Tab-separated table of C-alpha atoms in Angstrom:
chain	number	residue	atom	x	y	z
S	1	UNK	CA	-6.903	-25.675	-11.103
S	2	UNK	CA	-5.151	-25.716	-8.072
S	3	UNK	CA	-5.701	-22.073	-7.335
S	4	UNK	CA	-9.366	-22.904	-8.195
S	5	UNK	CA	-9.241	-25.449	-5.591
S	6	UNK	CA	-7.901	-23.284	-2.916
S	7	UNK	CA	-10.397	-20.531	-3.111
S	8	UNK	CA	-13.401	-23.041	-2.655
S	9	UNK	CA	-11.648	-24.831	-0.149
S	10	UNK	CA	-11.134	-21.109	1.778
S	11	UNK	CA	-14.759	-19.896	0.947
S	12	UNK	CA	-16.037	-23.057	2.311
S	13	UNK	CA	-13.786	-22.943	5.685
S	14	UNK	CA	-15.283	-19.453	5.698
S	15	UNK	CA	-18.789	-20.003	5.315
S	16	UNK	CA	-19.109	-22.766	7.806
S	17	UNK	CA	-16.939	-20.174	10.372
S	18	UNK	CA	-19.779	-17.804	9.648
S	19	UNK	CA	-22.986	-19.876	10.398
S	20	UNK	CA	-21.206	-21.323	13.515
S	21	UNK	CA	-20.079	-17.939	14.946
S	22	UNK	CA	-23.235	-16.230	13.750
S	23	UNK	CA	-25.085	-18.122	16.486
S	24	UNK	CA	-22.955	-16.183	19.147
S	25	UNK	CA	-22.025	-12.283	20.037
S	26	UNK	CA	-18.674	-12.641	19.164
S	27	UNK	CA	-17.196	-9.057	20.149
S	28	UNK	CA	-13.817	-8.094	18.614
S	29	UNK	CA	-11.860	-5.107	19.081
S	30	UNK	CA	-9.335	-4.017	16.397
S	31	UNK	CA	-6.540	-1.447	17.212
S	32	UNK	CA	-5.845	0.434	14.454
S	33	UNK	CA	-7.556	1.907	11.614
S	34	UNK	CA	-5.274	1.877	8.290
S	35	UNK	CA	-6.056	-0.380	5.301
S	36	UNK	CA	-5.056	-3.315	7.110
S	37	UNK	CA	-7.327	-2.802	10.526
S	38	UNK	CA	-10.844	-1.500	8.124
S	39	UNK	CA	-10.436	-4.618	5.905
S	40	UNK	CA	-10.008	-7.111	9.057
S	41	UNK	CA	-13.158	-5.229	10.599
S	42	UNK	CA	-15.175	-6.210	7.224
S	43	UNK	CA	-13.688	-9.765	7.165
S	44	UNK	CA	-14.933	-10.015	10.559
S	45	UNK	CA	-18.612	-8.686	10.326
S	46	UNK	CA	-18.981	-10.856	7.444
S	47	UNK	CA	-18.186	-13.812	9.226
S	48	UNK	CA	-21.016	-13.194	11.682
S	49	UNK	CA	-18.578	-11.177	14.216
S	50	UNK	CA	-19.050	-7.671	15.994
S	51	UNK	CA	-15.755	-5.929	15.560
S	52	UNK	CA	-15.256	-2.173	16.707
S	53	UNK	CA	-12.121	-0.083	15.417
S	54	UNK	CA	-9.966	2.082	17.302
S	55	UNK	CA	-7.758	4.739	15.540
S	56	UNK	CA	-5.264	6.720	17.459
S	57	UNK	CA	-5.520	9.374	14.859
S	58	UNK	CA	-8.597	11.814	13.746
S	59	UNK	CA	-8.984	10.050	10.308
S	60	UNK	CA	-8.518	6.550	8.254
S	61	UNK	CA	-5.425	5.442	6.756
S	62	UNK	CA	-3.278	8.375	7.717
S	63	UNK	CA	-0.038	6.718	8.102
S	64	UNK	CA	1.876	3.920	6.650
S	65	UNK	CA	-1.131	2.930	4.632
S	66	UNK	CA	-0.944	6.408	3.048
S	67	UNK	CA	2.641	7.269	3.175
S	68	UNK	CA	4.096	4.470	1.201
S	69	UNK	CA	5.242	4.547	-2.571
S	70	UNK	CA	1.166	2.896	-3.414
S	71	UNK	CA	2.562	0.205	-5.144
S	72	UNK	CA	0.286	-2.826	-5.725
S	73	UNK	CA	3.100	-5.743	-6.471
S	74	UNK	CA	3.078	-8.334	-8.887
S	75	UNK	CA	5.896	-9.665	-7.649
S	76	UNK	CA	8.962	-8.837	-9.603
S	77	UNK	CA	10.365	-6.807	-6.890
S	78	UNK	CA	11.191	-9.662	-4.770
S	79	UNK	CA	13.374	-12.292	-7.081
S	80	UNK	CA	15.159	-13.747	-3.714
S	81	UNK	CA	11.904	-14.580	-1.853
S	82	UNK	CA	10.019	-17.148	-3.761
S	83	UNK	CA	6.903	-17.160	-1.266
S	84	UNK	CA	7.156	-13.211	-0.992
S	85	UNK	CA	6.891	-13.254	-5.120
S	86	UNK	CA	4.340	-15.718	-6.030
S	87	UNK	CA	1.859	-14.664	-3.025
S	88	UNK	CA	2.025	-10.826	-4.876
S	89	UNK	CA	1.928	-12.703	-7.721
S	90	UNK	CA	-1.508	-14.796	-6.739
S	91	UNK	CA	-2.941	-11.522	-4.825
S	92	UNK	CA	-2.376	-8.862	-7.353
S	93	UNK	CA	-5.396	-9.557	-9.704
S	94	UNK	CA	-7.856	-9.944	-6.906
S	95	UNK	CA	-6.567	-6.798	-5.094
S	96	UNK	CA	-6.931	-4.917	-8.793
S	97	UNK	CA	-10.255	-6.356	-9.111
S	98	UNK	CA	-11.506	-5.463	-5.633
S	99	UNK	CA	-10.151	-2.565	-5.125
S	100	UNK	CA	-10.546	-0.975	-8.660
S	101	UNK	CA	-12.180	2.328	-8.246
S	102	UNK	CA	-8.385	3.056	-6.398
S	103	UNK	CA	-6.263	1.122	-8.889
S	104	UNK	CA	-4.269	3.481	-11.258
S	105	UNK	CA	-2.539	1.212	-13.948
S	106	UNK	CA	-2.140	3.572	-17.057
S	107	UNK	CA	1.504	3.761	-16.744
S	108	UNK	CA	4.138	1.431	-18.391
S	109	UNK	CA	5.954	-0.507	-15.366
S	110	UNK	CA	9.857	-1.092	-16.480
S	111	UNK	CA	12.061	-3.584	-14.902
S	112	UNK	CA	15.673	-3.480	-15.249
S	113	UNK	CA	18.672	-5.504	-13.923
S	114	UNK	CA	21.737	-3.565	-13.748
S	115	UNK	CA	25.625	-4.794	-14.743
S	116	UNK	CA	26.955	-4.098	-11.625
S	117	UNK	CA	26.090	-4.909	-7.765
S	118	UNK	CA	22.878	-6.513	-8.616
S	119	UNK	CA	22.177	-9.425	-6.624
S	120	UNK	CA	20.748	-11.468	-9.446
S	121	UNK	CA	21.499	-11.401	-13.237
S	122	UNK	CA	18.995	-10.843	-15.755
S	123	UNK	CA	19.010	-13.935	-16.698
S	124	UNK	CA	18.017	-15.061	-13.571
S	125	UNK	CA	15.270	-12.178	-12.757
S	126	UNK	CA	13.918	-13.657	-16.166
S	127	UNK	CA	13.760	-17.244	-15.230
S	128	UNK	CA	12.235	-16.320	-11.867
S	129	UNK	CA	9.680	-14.501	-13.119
S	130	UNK	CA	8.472	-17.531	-16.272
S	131	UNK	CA	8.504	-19.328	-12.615
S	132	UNK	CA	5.533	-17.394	-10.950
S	133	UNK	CA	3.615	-16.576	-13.709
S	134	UNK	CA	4.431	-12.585	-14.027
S	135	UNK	CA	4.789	-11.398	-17.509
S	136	UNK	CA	7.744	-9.892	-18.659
S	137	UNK	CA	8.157	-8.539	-22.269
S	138	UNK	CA	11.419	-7.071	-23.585
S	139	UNK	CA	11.334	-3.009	-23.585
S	140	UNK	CA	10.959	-1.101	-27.335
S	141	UNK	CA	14.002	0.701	-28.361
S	142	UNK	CA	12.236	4.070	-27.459
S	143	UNK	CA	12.531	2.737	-23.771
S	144	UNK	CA	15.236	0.866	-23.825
S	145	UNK	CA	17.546	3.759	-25.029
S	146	UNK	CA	16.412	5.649	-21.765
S	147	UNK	CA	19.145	3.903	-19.663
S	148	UNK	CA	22.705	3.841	-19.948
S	149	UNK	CA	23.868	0.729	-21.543
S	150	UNK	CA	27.069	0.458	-19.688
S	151	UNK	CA	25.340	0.288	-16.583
S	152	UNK	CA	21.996	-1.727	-17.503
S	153	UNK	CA	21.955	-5.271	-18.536
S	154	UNK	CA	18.436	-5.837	-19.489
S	155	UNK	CA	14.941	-4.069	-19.644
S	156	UNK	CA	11.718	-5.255	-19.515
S	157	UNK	CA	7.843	-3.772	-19.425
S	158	UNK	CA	5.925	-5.659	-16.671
S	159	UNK	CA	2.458	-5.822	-15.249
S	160	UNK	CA	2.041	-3.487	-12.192
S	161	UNK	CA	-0.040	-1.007	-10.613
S	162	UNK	CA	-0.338	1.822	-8.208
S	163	UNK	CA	-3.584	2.564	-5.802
S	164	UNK	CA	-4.469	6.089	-5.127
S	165	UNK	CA	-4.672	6.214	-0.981
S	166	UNK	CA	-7.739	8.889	-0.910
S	167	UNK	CA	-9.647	6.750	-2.809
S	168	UNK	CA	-8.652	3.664	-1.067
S	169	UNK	CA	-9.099	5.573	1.996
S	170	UNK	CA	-12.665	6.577	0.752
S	171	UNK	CA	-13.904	2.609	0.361
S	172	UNK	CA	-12.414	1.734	3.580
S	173	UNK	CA	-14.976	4.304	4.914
S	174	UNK	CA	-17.527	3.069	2.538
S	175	UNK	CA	-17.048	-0.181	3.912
S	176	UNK	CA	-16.870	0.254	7.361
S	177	UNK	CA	-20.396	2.441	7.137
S	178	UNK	CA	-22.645	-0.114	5.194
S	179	UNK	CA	-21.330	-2.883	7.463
S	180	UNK	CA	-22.178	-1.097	10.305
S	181	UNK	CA	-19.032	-1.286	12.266
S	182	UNK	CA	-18.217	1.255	14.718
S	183	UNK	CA	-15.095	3.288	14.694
S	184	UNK	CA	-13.344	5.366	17.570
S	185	UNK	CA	-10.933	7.908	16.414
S	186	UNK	CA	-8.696	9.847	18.599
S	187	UNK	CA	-8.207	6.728	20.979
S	188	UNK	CA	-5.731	3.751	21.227
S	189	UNK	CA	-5.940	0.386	21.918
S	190	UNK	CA	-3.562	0.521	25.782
S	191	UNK	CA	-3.670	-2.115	26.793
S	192	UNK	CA	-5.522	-5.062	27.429
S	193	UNK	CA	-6.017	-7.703	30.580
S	194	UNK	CA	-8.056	-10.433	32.302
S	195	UNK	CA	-10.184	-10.117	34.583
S	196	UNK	CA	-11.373	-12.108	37.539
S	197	UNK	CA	-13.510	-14.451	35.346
S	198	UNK	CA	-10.745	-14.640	32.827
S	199	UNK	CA	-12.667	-12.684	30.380
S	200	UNK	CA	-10.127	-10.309	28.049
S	201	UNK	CA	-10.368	-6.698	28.875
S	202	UNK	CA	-9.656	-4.476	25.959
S	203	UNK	CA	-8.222	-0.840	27.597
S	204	UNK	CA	-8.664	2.195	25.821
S	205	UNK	CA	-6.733	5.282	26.056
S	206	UNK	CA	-10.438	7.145	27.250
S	207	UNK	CA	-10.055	5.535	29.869
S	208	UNK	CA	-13.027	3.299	28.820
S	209	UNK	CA	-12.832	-1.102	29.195
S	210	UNK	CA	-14.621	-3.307	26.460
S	211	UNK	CA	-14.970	-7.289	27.317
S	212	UNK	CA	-13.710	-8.715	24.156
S	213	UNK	CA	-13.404	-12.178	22.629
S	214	UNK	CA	-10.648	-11.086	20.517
S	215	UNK	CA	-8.516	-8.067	19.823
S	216	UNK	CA	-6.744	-7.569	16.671
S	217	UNK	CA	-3.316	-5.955	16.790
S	218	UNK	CA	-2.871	-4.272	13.671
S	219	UNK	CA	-0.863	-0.803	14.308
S	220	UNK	CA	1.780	-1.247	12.140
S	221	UNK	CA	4.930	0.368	14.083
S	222	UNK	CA	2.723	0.937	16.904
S	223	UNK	CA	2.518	-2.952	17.534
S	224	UNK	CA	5.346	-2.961	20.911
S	225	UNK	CA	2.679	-0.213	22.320
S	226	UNK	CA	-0.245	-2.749	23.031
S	227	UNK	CA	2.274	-5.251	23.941
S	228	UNK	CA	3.944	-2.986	26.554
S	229	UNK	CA	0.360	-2.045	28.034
S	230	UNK	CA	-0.594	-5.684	28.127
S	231	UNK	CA	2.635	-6.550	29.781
S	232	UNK	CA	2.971	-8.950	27.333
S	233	UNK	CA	6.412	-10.044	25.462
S	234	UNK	CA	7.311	-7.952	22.661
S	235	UNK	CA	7.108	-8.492	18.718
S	236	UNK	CA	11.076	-8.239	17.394
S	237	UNK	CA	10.908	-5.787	15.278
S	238	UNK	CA	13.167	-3.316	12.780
S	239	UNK	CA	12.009	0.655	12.440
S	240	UNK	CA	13.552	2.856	10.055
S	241	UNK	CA	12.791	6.763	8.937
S	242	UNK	CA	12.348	6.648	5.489
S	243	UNK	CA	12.126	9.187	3.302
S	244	UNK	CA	10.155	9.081	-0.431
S	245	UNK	CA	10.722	12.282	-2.337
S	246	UNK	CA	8.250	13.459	-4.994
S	247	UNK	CA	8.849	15.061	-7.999
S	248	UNK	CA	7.398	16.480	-11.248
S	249	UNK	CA	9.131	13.727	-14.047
S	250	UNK	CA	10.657	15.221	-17.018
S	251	UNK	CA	8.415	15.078	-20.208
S	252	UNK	CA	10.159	12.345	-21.942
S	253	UNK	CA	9.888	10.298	-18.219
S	254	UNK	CA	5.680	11.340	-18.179
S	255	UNK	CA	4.104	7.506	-18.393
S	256	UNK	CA	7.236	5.452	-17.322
S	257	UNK	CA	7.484	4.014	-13.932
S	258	UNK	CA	11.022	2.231	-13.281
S	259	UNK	CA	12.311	-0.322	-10.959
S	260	UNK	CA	16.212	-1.193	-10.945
S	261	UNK	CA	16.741	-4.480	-9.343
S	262	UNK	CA	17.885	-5.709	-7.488
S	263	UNK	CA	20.370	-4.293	-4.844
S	264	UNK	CA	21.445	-0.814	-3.303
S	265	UNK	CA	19.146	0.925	-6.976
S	266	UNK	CA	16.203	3.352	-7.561
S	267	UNK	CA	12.184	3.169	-8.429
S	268	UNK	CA	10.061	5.719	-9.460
S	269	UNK	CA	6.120	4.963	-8.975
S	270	UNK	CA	2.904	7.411	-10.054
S	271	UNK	CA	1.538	8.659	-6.467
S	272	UNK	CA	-1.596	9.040	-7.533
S	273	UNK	CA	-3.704	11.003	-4.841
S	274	UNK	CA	-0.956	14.416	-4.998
S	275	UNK	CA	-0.485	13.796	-9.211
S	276	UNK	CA	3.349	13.501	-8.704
S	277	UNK	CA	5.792	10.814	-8.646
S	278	UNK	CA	7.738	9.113	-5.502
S	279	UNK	CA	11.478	8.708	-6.251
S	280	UNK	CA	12.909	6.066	-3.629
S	281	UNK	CA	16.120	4.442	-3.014
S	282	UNK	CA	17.485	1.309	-1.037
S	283	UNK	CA	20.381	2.962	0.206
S	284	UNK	CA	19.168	6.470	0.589
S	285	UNK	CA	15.675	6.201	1.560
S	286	UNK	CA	16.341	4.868	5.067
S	287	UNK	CA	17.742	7.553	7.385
S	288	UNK	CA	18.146	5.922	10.620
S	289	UNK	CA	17.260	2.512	11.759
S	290	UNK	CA	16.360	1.012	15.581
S	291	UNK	CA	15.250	-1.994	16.644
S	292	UNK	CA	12.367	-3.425	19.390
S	293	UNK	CA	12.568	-7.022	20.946
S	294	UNK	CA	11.926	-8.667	24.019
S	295	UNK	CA	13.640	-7.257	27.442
S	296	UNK	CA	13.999	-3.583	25.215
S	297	UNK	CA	13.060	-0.560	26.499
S	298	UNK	CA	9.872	0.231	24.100
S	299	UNK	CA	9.531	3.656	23.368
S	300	UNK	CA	6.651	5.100	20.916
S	301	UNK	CA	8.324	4.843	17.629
S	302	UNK	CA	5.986	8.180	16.314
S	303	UNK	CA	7.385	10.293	19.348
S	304	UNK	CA	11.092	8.923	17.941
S	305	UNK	CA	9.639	10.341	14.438
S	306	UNK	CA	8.754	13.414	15.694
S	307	UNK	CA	12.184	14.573	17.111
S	308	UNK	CA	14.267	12.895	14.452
S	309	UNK	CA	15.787	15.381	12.016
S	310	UNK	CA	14.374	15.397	8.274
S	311	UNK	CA	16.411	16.326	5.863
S	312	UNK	CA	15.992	15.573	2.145
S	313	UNK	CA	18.275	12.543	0.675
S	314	UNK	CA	17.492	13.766	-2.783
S	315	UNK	CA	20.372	15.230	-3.991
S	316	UNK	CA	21.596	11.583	-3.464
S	317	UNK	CA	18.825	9.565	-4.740
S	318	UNK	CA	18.356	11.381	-8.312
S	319	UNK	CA	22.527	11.690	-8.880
S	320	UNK	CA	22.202	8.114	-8.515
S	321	UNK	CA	19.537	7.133	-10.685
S	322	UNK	CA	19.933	9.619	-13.029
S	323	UNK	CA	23.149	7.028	-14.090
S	324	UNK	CA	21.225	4.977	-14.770
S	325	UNK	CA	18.885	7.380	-16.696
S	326	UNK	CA	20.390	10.298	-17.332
S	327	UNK	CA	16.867	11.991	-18.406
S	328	UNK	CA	16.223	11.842	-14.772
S	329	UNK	CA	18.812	14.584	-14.084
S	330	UNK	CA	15.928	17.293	-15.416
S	331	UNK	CA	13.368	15.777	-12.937
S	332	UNK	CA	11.619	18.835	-10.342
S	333	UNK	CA	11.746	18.284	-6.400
S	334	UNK	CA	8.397	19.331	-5.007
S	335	UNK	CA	8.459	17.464	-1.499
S	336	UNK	CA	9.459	14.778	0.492
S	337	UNK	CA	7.031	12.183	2.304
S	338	UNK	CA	8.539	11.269	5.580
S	339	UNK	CA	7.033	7.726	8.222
S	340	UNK	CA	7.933	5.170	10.292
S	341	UNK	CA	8.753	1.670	8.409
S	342	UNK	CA	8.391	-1.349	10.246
S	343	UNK	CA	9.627	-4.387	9.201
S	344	UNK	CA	10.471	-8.106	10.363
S	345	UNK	CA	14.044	-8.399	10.846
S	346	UNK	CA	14.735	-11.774	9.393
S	347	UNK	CA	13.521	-10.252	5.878
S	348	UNK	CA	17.199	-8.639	6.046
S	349	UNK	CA	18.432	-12.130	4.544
S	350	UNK	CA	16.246	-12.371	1.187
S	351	UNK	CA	14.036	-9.150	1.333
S	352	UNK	CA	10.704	-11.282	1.803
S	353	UNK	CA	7.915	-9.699	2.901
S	354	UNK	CA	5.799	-11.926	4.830
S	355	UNK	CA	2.874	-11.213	6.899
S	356	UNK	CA	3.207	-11.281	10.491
S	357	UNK	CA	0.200	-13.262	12.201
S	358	UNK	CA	1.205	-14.171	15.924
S	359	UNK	CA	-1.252	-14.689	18.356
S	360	UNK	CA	0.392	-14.016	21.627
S	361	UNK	CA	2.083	-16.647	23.203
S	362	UNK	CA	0.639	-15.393	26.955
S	363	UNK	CA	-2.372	-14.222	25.905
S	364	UNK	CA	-4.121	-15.794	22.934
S	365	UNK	CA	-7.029	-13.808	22.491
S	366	UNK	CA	-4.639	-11.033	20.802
S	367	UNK	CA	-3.507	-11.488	17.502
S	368	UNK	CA	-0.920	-9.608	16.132
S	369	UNK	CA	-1.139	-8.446	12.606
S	370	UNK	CA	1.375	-6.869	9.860
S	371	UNK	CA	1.813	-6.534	6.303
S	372	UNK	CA	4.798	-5.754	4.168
S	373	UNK	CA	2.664	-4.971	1.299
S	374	UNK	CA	-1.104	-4.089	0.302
S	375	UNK	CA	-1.557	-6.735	-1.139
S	376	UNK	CA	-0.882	-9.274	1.927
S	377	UNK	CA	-4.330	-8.448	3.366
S	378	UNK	CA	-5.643	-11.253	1.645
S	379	UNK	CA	-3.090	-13.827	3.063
S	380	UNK	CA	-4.467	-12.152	6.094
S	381	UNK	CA	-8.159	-13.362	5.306
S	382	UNK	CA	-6.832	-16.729	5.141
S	383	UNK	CA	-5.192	-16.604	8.460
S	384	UNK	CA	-7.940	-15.529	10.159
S	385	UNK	CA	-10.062	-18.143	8.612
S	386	UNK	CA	-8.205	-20.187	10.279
S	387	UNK	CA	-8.676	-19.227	13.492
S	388	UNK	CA	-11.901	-18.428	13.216
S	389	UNK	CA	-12.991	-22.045	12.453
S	390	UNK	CA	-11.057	-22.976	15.525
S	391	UNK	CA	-13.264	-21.144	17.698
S	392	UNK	CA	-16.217	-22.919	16.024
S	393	UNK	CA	-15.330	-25.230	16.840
S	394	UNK	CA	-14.689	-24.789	20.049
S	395	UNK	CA	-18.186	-22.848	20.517
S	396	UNK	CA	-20.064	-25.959	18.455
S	397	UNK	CA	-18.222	-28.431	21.484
């Protein structure tokens, strides 16, 4: 009921944002064309605003929206963050129903808490997840006998899904056509300024300027670039090169996705747009780590990328896991997917995963926007609802 409550609440603050705004040109530039930057544009034009999209690459979602292990949570991977877990929790059957010509869900999704290191029992991963509502079921003895015993205190089957990015990819396209909302590709978001009227200048890498009532920061790594250009103060943030190797699963494996909580452990996810399977690790998926905050030198984290040596970690990741379940041992490397992840550092303390929304302390006009996961976009809608009826009301007085 509450829930219930919620959503009418937020569909009526967005409806009245909508007729109030629809009575002026509101123009919005977004920086930044992944999942994240197309569905803002669409929030936006349905609210009555005029958003335009600028992608620094040649396509749509062609980095971290693409290059991530296409998990939709449900919340079980986060047993230390209670906001983290029951906001994946709320989201995941509205991102499934949304989204569901990209949602791939005929896998089983296993849980498992292991003996040793784990920084919660099974016991309490249980009780946490009766708490938010995620289902948990015990695993059959056909699974269960998969994984070492000495090593793995309990197994469950949960409720979880993966998205296949060229499909998602293809919607975001879909959307951003019948919504008429223009896109620039090849072209960044610079900078941005006032000018002598105090109107916001959006600066394009073209060379180009675009009067804007709002610009929407939403580059993922790239978010200390528009910052810098703006001469504005930057966004403390943590960048590591990770590394998600793919592989061809054993035939007893084909079907099973696992997730070994919850500590320095494994997961194994469906990536459904190349057929194969992303193997990841917490200790051995992160290659080398830097961090951006205010009074640092800022340096384009993708030119970093670029000259940063890549070599495979997977010789470390399956020995590990393959402890755990020794099938795994017989698994077939094809390739390795290599990006930039960006995350807040205070999520170090209970691996939370909270949006970032900022609007800039100097210049409020820009917002600054991040996800952790997928499905944080729509915590995103509600953020922007937010602000949005705060400038109707502003444009109403």
């Amino acid at each position: 009921l509450l829930s219930a409550l919620c959503s009418l609440l937020s569909a009526l603050c967005s409806l009245l944002s909508a007729l109030c705004l629809s009575l002026f040109m509101i123009n919005v530039v977004i920086a930044g064309g992944g999942f994240f930057g197309c569905s803002i544009a669409v929030m936006l034009k349905r609210r009555g605003l005029h958003p335009m999209v600028v992608e620094a690459e040649d396509e749509l979602l062609t980095r971290a929206s693409r290059v991530n292990q296409a998990r939709v949570h449900g919340g079980y991977h986060y047993p230390r963050s209670l906001m983290t877990a029951y906001r994946s929790r709320y989201n995941y059957a509205r991102f499934k129903d949304v989204y569901r010509e990209a949602i791939v869900d005929r896998f089983t999704k296993v849980y498992g808490v292991s003996r040793s290191f784990s920084k919660v029992t099974a016991q309490q991963f249980a009780v946490f997840m009766e708490r938010i509502g995620a289902p948990l079921s015990p695993a059959p003895d056909r699974v269960r006998g998969m994984f070492d015993d000495r090593l793995t205190e309990s197994v469950w089957i949960a409720e979880e899904c993966a998205f296949d990015c060229s499909l998602l990819r293809e919607r975001c396209r879909r959307d951003l056509e019948q919504a008429e909302i223009p896109v620039r590709f090849s072209t960044r978001v610079s900078g941005a300024r006032r000018d002598e009227k105090g109107t916001v200048i959006a600066e394009l890498s073209d060379g180009s300027e675009w009067p804007v009532d709002l610009i929407i920061n939403a580059t993922y790594s790239g978010l200390n670039l528009l910052t810098q250009g703006a001469a504005l103060p930057a966004i403390p943030l943590k960048h590591e090169l990770a590394e998600m190797a793919l592989v061809k699963l054993p035939t007893e494996l084909d079907g099973l996705s696992v997730t070994m909580m919850c500590g320095p452990f494994f997961s194994f996810m469906p990536y459904p747009s190349r057929g194969l399977t992303t193997l990841s690790h917490v200790r051995y998926t992160p290659h080398v780590q830097w961090f951006e905050k205010a009074g640092s030198e800022i340096k384009d984290p993708y030119a970093r990328y670029a000259q940063l040596p890549k070599v495979t970690n997977y010789p470390y990741m399956i020995t590990d896991a393959a402890r755990y379940i020794p099938a795994l041992a017989s698994a077939e490397y094809v390739d390795s997917l290599w990006e930039v992840k960006t995350l807040l550092p205070q999520t170090e303390v209970d691996d939370g995963r909270p949006i970032l929304f900022r609007r800039d302390p100097v210049m409020p006009e820009l917002i600054h926007v991040m996800g952790g996961k997928i499905d944080n976009i729509f915590d995103v809608e509600d953020e922007l609802d937010a602000v949005l009826l705060g400038k109707a009301e502003m444009l109403k007085s």
